[in-house]
mmCIF file of C-alpha atoms in Angstrom:
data_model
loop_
_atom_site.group_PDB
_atom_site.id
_atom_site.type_symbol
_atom_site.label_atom_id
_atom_site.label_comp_id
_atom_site.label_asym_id
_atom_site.label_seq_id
_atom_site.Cartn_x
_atom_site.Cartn_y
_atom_site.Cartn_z
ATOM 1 C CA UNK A 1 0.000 0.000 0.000
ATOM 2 C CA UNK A 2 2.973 2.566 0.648
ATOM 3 C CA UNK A 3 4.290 1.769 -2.774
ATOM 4 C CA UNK A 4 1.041 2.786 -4.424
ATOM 5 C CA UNK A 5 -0.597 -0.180 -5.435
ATOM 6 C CA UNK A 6 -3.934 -0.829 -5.901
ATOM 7 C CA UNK A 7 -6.176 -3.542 -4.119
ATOM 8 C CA UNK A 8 -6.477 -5.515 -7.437
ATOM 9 C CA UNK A 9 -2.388 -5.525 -7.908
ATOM 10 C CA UNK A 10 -2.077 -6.506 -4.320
ATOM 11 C CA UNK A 11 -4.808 -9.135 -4.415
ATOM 12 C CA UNK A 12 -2.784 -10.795 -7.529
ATOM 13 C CA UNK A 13 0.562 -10.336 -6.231
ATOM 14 C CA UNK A 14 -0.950 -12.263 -3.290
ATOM 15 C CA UNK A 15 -2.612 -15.271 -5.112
ATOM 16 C CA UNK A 16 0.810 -15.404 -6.941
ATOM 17 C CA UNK A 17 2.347 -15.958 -3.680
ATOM 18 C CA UNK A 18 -0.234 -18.867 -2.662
ATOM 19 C CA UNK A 19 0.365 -20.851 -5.689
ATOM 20 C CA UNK A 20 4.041 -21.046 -5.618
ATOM 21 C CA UNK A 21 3.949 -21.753 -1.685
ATOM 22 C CA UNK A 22 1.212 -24.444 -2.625
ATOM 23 C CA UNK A 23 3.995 -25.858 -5.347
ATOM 24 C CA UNK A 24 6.733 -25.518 -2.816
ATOM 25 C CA UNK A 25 4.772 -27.197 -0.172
ATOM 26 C CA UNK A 26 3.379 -30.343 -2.336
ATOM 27 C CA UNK A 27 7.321 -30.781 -3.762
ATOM 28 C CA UNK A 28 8.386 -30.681 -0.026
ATOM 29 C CA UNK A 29 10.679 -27.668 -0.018
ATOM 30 C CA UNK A 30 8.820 -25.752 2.105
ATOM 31 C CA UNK A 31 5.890 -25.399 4.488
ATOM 32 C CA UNK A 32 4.199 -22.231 4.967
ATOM 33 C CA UNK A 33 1.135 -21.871 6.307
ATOM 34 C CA UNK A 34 0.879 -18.098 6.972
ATOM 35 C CA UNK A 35 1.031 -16.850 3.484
ATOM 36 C CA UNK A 36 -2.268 -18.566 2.826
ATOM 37 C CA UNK A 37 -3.502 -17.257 6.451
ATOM 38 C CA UNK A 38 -2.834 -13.338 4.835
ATOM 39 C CA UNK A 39 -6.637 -11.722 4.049
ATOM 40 C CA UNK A 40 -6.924 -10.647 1.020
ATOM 41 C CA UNK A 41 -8.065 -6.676 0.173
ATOM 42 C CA UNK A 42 -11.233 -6.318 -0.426
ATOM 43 C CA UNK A 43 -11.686 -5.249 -4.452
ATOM 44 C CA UNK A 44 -14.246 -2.510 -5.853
ATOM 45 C CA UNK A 45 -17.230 -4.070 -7.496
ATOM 46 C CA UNK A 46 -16.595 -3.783 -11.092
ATOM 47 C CA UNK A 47 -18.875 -3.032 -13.835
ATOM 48 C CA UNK A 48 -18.121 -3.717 -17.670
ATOM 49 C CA UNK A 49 -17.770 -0.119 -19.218
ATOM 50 C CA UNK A 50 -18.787 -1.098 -23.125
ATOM 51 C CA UNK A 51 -17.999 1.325 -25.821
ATOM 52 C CA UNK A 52 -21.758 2.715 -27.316
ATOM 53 C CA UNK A 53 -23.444 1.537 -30.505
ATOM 54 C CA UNK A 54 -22.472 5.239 -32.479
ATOM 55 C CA UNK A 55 -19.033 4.967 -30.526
ATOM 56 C CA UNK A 56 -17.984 1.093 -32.274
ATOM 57 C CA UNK A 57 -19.381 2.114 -35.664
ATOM 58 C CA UNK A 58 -16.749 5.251 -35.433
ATOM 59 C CA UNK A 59 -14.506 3.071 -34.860
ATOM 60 C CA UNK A 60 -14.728 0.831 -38.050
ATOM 61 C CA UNK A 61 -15.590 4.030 -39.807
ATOM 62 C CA UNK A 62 -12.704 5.706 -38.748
ATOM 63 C CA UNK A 63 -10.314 2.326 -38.995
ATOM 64 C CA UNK A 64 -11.155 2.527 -42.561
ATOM 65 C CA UNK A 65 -9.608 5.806 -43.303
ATOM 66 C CA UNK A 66 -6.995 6.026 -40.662
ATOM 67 C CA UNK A 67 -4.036 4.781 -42.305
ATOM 68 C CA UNK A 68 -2.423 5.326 -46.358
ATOM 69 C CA UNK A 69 -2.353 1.520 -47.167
ATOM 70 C CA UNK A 70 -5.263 -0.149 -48.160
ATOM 71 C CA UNK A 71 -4.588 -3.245 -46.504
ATOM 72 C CA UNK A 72 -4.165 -1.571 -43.261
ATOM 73 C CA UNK A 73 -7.396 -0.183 -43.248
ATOM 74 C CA UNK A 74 -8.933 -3.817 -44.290
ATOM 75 C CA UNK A 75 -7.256 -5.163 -41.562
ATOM 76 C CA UNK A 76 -8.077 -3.073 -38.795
ATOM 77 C CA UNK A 77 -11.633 -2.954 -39.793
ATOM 78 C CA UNK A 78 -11.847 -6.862 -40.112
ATOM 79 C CA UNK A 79 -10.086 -7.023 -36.788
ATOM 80 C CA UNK A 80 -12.424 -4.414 -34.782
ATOM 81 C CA UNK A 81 -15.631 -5.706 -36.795
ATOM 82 C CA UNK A 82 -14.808 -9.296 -35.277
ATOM 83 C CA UNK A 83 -14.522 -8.568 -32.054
ATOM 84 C CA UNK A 84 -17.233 -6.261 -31.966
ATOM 85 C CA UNK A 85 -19.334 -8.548 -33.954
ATOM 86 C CA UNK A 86 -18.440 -11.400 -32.457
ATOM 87 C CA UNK A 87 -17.471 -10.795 -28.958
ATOM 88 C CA UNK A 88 -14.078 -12.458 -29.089
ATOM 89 C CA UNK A 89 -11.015 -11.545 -26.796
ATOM 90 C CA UNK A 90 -8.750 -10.270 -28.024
ATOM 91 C CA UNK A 91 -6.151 -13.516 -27.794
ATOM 92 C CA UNK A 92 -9.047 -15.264 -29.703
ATOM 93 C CA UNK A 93 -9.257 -13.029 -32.557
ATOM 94 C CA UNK A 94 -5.077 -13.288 -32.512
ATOM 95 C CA UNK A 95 -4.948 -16.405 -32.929
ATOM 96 C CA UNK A 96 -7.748 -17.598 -35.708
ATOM 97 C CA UNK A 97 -6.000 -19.065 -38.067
ATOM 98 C CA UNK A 98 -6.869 -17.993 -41.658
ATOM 99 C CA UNK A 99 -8.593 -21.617 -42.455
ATOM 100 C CA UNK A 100 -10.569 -21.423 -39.526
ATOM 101 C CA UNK A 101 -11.740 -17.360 -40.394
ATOM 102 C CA UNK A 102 -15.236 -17.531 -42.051
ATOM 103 C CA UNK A 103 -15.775 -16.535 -45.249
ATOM 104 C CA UNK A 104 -18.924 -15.970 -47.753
ATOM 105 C CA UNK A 105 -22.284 -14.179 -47.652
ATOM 106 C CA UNK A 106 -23.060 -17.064 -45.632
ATOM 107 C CA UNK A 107 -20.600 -18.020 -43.306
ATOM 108 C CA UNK A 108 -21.113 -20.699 -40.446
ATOM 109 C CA UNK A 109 -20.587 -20.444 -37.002
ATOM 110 C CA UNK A 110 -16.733 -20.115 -35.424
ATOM 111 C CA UNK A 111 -15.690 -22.762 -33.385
ATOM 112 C CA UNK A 112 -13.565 -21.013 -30.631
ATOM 113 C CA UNK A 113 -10.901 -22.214 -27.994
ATOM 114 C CA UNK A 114 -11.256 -20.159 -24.949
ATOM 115 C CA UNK A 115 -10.153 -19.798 -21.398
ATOM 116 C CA UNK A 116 -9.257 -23.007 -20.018
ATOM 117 C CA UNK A 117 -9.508 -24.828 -23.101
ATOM 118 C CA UNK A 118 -13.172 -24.582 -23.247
ATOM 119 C CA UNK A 119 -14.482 -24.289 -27.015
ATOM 120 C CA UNK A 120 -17.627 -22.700 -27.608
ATOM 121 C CA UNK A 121 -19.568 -21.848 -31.109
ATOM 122 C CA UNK A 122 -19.918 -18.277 -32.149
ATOM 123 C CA UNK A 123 -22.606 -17.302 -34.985
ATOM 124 C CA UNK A 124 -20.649 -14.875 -37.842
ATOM 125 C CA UNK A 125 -22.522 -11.996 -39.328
ATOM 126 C CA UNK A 126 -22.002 -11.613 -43.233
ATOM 127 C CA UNK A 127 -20.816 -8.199 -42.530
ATOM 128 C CA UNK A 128 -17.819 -9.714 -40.371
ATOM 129 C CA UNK A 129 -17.353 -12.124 -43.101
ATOM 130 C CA UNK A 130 -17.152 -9.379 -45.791
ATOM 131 C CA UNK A 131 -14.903 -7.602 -43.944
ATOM 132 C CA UNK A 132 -12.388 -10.355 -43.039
ATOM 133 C CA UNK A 133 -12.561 -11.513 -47.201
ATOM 134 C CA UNK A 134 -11.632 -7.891 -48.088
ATOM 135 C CA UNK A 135 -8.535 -7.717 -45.897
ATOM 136 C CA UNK A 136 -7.443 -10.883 -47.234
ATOM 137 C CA UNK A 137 -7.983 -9.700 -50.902
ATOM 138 C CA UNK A 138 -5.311 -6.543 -49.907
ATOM 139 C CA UNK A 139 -3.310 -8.298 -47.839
ATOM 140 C CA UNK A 140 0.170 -8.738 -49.388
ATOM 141 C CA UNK A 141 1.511 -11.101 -47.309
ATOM 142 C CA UNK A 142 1.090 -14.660 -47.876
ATOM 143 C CA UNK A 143 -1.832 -16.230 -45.548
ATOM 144 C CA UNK A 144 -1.054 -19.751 -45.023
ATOM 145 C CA UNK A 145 -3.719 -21.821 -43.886
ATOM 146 C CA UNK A 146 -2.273 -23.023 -40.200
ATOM 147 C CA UNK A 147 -1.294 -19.952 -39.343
ATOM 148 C CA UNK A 148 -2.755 -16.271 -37.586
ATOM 149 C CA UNK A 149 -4.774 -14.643 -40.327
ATOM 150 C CA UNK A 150 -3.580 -10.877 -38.695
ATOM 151 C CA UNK A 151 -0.610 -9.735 -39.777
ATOM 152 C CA UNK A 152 1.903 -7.417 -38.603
ATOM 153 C CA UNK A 153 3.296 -4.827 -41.644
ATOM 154 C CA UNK A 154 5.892 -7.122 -42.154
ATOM 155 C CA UNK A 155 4.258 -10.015 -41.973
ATOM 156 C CA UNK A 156 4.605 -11.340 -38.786
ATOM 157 C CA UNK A 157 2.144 -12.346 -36.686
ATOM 158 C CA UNK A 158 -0.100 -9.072 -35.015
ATOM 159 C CA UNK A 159 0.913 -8.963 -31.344
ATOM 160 C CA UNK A 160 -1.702 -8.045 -28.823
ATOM 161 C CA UNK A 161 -0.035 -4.571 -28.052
ATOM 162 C CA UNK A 162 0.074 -3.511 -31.852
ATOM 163 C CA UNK A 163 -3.894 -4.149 -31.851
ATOM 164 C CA UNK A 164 -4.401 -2.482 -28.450
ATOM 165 C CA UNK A 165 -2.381 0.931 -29.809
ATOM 166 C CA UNK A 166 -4.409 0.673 -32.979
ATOM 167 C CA UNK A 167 -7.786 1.005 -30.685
ATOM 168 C CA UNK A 168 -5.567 3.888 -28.715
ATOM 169 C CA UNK A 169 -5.009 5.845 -31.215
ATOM 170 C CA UNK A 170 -8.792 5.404 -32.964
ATOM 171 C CA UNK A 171 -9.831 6.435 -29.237
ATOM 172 C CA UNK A 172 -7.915 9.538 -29.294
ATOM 173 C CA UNK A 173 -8.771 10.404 -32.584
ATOM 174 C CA UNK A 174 -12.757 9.910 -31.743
ATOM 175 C CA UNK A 175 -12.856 11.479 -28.738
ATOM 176 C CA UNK A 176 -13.500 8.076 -26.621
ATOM 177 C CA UNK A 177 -13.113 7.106 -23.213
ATOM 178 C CA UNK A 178 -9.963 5.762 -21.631
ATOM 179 C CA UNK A 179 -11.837 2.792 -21.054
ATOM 180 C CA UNK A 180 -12.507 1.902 -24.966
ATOM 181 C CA UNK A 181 -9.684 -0.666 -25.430
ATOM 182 C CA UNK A 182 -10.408 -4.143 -27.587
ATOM 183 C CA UNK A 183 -11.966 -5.769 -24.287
ATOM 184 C CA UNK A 184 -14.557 -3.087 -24.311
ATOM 185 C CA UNK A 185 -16.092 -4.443 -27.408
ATOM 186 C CA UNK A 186 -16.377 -7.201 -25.934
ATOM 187 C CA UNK A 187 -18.425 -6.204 -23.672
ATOM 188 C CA UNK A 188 -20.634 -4.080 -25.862
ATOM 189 C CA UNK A 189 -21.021 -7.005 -27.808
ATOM 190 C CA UNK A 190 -22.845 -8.778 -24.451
ATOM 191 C CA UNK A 191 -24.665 -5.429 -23.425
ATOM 192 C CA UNK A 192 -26.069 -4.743 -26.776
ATOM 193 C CA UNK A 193 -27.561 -8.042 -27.351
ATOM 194 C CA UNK A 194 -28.508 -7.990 -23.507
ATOM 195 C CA UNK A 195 -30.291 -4.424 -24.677
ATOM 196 C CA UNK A 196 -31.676 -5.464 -27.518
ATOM 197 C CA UNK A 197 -33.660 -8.962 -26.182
ATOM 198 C CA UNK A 198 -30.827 -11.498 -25.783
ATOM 199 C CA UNK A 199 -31.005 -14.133 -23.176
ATOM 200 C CA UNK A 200 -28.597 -14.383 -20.459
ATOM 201 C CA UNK A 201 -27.879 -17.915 -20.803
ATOM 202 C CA UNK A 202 -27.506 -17.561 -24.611
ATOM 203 C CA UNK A 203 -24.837 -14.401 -24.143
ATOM 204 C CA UNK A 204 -23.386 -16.618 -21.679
ATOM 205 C CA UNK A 205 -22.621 -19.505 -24.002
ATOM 206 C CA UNK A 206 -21.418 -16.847 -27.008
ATOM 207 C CA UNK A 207 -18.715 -15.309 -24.473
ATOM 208 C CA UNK A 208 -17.415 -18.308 -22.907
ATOM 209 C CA UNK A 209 -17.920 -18.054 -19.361
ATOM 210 C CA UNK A 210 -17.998 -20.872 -16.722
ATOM 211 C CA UNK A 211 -20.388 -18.808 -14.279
ATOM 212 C CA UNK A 212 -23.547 -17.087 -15.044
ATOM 213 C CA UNK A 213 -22.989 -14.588 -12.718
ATOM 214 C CA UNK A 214 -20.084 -13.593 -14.763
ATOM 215 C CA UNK A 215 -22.386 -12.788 -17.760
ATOM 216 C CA UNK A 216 -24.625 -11.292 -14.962
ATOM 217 C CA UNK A 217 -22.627 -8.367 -14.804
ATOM 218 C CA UNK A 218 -24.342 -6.811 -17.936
ATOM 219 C CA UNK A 219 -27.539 -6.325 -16.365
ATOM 220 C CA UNK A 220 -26.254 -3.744 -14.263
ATOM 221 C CA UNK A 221 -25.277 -1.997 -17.713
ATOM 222 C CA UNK A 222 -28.404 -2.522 -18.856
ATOM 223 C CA UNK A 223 -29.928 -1.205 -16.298
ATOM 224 C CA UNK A 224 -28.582 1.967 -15.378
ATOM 225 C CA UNK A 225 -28.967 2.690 -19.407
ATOM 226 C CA UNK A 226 -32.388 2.337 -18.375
ATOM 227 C CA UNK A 227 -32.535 4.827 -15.271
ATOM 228 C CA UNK A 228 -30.266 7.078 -17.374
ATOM 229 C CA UNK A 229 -32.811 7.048 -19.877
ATOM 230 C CA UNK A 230 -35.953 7.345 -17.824
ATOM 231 C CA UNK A 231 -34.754 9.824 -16.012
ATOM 232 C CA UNK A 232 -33.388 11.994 -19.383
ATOM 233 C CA UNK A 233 -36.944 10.834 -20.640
ATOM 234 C CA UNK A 234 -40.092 10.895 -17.738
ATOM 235 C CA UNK A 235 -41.563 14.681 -17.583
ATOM 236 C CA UNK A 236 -41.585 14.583 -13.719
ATOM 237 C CA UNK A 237 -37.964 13.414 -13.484
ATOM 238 C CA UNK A 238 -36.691 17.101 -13.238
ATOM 239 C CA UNK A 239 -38.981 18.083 -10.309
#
């Protein structure tokens, strides 16, 4: 705490400490008990901060204009219209391979590895279809089959912290929130469908979580859209 950290970096610094003292203790090197004893700070109740519908279609919008090279622009779109569109981490838009990308006006549903090695089944708009074909139409580097279909600008594979400046610098250049980073689509991919009808356990099976009270989490997004609204909205809500 008198370094500055926060409850959350203490709380995994902690856990980090259990599990190698549980290792240590189960290879017999080392027994002790008072690490595990050590409470653990009690963390701020978090709620998913999603980017808006107008504020993710800037975002394509703006991905396709951004940068001089055509391909560029393909890519980022196709990247940013996936995980919008298909409420993918970003690790799991990473790492789809370019045979396993759909493709077509009629693409089927993306089989995706997850956390914990749990696949699930994600439905694929035709508009996140289009925009992955384009980008591999421009793309001038040579897409094999086994391997990460987003590419680097020389080729290599697209590392997580060249797609999280890309949504940085669309961010700044849109006015966004600090909090718009590729896990906030994400999460506007669950509120939106939440808003829009969805069912819980349905959004819950398209994200990939274990617990339904992770997926829960959204309702409380939902819902203060709501109050926002009502109150913006009801003619008595001023007096």
């Amino acid at each position: 705490r008198q370094d500055g950290l926060t409850g959350t970096s203490i709380a995994r610094t902690l856990s980090a400490l259990r599990t190698m003292h549980r290792f240590l203790e189960t290879e017999g090197l080392i027994d002790n008990g008072a690490i595990m004893r050590v409470r653990s700070p009690k963390l701020p109740h978090a709620v998913p901060k999603p980017v808006s519908v107008t504020g993710a279609a800037d975002m394509i919008e703006e991905a396709g204009k951004k940068d001089k090279r055509p391909w560029v622009q393909a890519r980022d779109v196709a990247l940013i219209t996936l995980l919008y569109g298909c409420g993918l981490r970003l690790s799991e838009a990473l790492s789809l391979t370019e045979e396993a990308a759909p493709r077509g006006n009629n693409p089927g549903p993306l089989n995706i590895m997850g956390k914990g090695n749990k696949e699930r089944q994600v439905p694929v708009l035709p508009i996140v279809a289009e925009a992955l074909d384009r980008y591999r139409n421009l793309c001038p580097h040579i897409l094999t089959p086994d391997q990460p279909l987003f590419r680097g600008i020389r080729g290599g594979t697209l590392h997580p912290r060249q797609a999280q400046q890309i949504i940085a610098e669309l961010r700044y250049a849109l006015g966004l929130p600090d909090s718009t980073t590729p896990h906030a689509l994400r999460h506007s991919f669950a509120t939106h469908l939440l808003a829009d009808g969805g069912d819980l356990r349905t959004i819950q099976d398209l994200l990939g979580h274990a617990q339904l009270s992770t997926t829960q989490r959204y309702t409380e997004v939902a819902n203060s859209d709501l109050m926002r609204h009502y109150n913006a909205a009801h003619p008595r809500s001023k007096n």
